[in-house]
Tab-separated table of C-alpha atoms and ligand atoms in Angstrom:
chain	number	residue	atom	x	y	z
A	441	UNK	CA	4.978	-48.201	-27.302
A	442	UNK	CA	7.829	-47.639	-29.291
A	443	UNK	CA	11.397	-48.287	-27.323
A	444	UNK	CA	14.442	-47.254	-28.601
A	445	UNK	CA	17.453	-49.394	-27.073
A	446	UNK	CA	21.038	-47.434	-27.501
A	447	UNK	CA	24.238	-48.164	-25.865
A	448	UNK	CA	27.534	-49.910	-26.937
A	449	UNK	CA	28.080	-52.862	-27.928
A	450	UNK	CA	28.447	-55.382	-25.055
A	451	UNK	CA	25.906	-53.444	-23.157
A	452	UNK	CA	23.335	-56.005	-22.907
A	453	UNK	CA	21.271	-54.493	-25.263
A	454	UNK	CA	20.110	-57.671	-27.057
A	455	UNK	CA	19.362	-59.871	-23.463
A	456	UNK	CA	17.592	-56.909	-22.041
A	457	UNK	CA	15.619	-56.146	-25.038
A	458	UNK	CA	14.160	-59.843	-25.214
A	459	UNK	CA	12.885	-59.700	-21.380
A	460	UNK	CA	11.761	-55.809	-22.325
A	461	UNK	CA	9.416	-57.051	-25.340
A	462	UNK	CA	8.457	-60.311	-23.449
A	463	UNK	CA	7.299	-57.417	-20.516
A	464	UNK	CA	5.797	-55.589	-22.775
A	465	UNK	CA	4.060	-58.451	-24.778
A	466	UNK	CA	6.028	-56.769	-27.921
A	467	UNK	CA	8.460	-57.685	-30.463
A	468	UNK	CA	11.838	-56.675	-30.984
A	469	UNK	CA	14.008	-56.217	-33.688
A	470	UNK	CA	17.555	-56.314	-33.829
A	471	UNK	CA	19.156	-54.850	-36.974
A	472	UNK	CA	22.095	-56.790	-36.325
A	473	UNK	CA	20.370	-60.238	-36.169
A	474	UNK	CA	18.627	-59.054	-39.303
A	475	UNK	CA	22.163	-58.607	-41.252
A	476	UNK	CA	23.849	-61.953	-39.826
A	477	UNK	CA	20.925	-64.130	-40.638
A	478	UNK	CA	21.170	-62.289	-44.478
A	479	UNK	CA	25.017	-62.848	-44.590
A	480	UNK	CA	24.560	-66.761	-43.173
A	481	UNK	CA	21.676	-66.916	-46.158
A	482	UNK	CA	24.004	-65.595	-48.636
A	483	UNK	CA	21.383	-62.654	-49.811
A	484	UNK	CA	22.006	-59.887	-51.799
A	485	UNK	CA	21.824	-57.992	-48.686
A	486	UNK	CA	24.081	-59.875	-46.886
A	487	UNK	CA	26.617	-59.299	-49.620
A	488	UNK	CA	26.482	-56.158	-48.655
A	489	UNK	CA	26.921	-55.739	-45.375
A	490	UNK	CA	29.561	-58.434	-44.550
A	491	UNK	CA	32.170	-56.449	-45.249
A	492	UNK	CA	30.755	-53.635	-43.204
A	493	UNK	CA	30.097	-55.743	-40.467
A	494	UNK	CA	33.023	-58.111	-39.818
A	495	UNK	CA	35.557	-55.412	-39.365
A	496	UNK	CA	33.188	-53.435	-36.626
A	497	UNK	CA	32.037	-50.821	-39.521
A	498	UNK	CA	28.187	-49.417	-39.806
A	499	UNK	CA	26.689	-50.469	-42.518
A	500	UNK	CA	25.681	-47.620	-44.647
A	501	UNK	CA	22.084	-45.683	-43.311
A	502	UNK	CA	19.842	-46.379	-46.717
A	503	UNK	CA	20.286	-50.181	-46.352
A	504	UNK	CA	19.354	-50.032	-42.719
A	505	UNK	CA	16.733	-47.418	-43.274
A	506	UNK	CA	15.064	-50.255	-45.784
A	507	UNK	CA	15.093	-53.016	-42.798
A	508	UNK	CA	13.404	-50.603	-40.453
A	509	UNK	CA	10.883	-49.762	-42.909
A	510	UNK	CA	10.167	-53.075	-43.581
A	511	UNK	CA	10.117	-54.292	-39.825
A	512	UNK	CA	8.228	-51.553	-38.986
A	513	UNK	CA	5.480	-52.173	-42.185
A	514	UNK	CA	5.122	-55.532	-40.179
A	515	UNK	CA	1.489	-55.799	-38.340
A	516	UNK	CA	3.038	-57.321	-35.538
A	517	UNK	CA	3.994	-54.264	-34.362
A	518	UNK	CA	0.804	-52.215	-34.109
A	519	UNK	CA	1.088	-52.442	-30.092
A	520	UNK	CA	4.842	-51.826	-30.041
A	521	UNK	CA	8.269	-52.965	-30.630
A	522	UNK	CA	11.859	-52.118	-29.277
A	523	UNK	CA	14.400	-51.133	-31.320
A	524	UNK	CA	17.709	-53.161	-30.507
A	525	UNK	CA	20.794	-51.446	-32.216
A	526	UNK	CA	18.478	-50.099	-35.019
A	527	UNK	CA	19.767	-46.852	-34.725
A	528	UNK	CA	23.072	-45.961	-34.762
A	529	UNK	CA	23.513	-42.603	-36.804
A	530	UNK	CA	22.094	-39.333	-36.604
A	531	UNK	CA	20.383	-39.788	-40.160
A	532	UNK	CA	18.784	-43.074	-39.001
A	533	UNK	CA	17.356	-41.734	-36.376
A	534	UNK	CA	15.922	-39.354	-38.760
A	535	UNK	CA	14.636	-41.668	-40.797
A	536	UNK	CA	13.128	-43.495	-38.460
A	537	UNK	CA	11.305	-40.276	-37.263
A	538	UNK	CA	9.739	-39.653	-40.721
A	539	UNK	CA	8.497	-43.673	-40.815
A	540	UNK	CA	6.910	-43.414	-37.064
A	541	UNK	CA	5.725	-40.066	-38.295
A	542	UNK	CA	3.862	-41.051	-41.430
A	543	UNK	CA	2.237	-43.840	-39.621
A	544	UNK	CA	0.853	-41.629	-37.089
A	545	UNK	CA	3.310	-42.278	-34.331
A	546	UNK	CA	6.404	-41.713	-32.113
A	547	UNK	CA	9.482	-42.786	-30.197
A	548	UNK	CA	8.260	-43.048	-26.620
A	549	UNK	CA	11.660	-43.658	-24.724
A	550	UNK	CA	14.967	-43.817	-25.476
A	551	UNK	CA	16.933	-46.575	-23.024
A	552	UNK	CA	20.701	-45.400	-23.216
A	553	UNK	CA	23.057	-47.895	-21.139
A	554	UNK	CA	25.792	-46.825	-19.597
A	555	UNK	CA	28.914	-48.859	-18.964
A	556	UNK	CA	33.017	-48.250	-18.983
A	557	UNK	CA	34.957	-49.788	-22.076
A	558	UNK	CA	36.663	-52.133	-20.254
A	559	UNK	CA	33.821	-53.990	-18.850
A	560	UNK	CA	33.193	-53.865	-22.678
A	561	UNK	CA	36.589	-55.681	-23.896
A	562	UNK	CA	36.173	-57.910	-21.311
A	563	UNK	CA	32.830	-58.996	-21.813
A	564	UNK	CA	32.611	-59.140	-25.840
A	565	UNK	CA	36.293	-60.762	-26.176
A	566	UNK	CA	34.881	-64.195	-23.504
A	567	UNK	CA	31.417	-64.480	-25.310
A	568	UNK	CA	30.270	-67.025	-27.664
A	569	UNK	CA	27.339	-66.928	-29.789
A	570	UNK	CA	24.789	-69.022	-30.935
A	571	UNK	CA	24.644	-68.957	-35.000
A	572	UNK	CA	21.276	-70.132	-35.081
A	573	UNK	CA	19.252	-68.445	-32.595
A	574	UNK	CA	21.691	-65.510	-32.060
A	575	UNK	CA	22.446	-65.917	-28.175
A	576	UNK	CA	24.977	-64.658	-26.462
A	577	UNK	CA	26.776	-67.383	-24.145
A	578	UNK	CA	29.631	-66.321	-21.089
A	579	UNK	CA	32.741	-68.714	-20.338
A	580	UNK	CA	31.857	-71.460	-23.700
A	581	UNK	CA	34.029	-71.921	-26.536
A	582	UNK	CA	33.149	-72.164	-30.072
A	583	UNK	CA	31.931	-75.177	-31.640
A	584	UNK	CA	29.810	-76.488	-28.498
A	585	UNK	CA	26.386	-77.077	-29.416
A	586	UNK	CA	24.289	-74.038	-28.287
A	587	UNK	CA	23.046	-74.749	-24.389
A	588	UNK	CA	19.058	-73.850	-25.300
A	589	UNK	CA	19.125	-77.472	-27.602
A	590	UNK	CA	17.814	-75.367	-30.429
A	591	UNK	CA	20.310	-77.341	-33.167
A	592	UNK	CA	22.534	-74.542	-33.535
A	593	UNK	CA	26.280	-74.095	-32.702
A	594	UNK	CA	28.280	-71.409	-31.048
A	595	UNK	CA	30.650	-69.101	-32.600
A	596	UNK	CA	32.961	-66.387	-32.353
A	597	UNK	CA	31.749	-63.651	-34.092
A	598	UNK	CA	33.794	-62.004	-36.316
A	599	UNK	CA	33.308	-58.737	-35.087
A	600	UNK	CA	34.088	-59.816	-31.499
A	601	UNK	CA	37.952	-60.032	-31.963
A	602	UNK	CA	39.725	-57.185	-30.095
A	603	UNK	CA	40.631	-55.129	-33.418
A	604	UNK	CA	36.991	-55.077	-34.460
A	605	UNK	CA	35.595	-54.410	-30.802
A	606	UNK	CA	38.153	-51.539	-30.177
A	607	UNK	CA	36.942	-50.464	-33.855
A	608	UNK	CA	33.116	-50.824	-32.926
A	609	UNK	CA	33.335	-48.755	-29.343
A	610	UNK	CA	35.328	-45.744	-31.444
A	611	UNK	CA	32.115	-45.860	-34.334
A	612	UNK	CA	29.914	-46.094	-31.132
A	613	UNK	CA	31.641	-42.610	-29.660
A	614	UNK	CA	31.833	-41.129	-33.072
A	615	UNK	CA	28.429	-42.043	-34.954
A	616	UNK	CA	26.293	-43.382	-31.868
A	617	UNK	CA	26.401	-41.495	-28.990
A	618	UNK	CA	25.446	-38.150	-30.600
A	619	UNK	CA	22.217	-39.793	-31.097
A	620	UNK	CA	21.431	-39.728	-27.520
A	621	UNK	CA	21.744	-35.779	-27.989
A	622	UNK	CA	19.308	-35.687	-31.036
A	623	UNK	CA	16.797	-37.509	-29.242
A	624	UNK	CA	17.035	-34.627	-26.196
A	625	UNK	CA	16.889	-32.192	-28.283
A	626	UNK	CA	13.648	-33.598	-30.173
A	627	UNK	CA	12.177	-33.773	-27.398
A	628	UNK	CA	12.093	-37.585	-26.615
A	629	UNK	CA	12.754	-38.920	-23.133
A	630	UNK	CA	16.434	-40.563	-22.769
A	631	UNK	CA	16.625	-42.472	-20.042
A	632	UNK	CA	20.254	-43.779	-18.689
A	633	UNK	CA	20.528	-46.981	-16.979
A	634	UNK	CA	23.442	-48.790	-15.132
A	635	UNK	CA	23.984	-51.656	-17.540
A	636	UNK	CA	26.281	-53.371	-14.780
A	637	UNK	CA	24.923	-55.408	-12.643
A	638	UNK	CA	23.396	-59.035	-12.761
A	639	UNK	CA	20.832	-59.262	-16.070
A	640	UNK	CA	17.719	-59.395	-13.548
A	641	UNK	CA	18.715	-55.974	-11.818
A	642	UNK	CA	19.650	-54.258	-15.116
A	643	UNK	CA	16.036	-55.621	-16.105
A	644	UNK	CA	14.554	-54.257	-13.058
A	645	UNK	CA	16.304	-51.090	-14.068
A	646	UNK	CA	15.157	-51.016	-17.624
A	647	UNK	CA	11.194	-51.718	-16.591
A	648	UNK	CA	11.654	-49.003	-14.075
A	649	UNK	CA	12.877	-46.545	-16.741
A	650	UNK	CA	10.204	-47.707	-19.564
A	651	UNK	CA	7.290	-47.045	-16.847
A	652	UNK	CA	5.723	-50.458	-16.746
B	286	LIG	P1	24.972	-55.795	-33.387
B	286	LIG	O1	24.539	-57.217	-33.410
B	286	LIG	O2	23.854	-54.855	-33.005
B	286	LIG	O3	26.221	-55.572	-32.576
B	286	LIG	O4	25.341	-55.409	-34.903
B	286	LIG	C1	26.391	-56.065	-35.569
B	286	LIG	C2	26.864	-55.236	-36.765
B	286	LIG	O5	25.783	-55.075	-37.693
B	286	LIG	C3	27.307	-53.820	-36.447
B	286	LIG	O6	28.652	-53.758	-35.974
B	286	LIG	C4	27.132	-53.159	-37.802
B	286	LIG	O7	28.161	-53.537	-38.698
B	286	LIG	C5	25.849	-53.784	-38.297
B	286	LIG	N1	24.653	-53.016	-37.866
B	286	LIG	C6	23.636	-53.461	-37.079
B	286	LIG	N2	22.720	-52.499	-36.892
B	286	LIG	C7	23.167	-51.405	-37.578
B	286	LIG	C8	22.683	-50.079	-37.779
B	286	LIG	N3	21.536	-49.645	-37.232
B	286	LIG	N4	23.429	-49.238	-38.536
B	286	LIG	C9	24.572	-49.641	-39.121
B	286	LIG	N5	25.093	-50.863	-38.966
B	286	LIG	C10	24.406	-51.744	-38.212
């Protein structure tokens, strides 16, 4: 089963997409985990996109489609995986079409969460997160050791200051949220959820809407 996660950032995407592929028995892939553990490496393709990233930008749709075809090359995935912030543009989702497509398969759902931009600022501007295993923590500051004892230490990211967030909800109106529209018109099932609430009930929510 392939599961397409879309909403803004803040949503919950990334916590709810763990406990969907741990459901499901699945992996997931986060684009955006893919990018920051490049830019902490120093690769070529972290280069690239730090730029991109730091000030709330997209980072352009061939270097993304590469990661996806990559991931998605990956035999872990034969059973399924869910998409976490993977596709953001109209020509992504394209491009991810033509992959699934050439490999004999599909988008099954897309999850789309709904939530108000303030809940947003509020959320993203009082989060810390972990730079080693990429964890987003409520009400701890920066340089605390992360609270799972995995060695790492959590930071502020970058694109979590209020000029970047404000800047990542207007690329999520603009380049995002017309996805949700492609997808319809494809064809695929969109299904909203209420992405307030306590993380178990979204979950609940989310399971509900996948079918499981
Ligand atoms: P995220 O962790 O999903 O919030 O992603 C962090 C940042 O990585 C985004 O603000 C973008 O700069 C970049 N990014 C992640 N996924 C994508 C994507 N599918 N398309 C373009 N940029 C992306």
């Amino acid at each position: 089963m392939i599961v397409v996660l879309l909403g803004p950032p803040g949503a919950g995407k990334g916590t709810q997409g763990e406990r969907i592929a741990a459901a499901l028995g699945v992996p997931k892939i986060a684009t955006g985990d893919v990018l920051r553990a490049a830019v902490k490496a120093g690769t070529k393709l972290g280069l690239e996109a730090k730029g991109f990233m730091d000030r709330g930008a997209l980072v352009p749709d061939a270097v993304i489609l590469g990661i996806m075809k990559e991931a998605l090359a990956e035999p872990a995935q034969a059973k399924g995986v869910i998409l976490d912030g993977v596709v953001r543009t109209v020509p992504q989702a394209e491009g991810l079409a033509a992959m699934t497509r050439d490999l004999g398969r599909s988008v099954d759902v897309v999850l789309a969460f709904d939530i108000a931009d303030d809940e947003l600022v509020a959320r993203l501007s009082g989060r810390t997160t972990c730079d080693k295993n990429q964890k987003p923590f409520k009400g701890l500051e920066p340089g605390q050791p992360c609270p799972d004892g995995c060695g790492g230490t959590l930071v502020r990211r970058a694109d979590d200051e209020p000029d970047a967030v404000r800047n990542r909800l207007r690329v999520y109106r603009e380049q995002t949220a017309p996805v949700l529209d492609w997808y319809t018109r494809q064809g695929t099932r969109v299904a909203h959820i209420d992405a307030v609430g306590s993380v178990d009930e979204v979950t609940t929510r989310a399971l509900e809407a996948v079918g499981t």
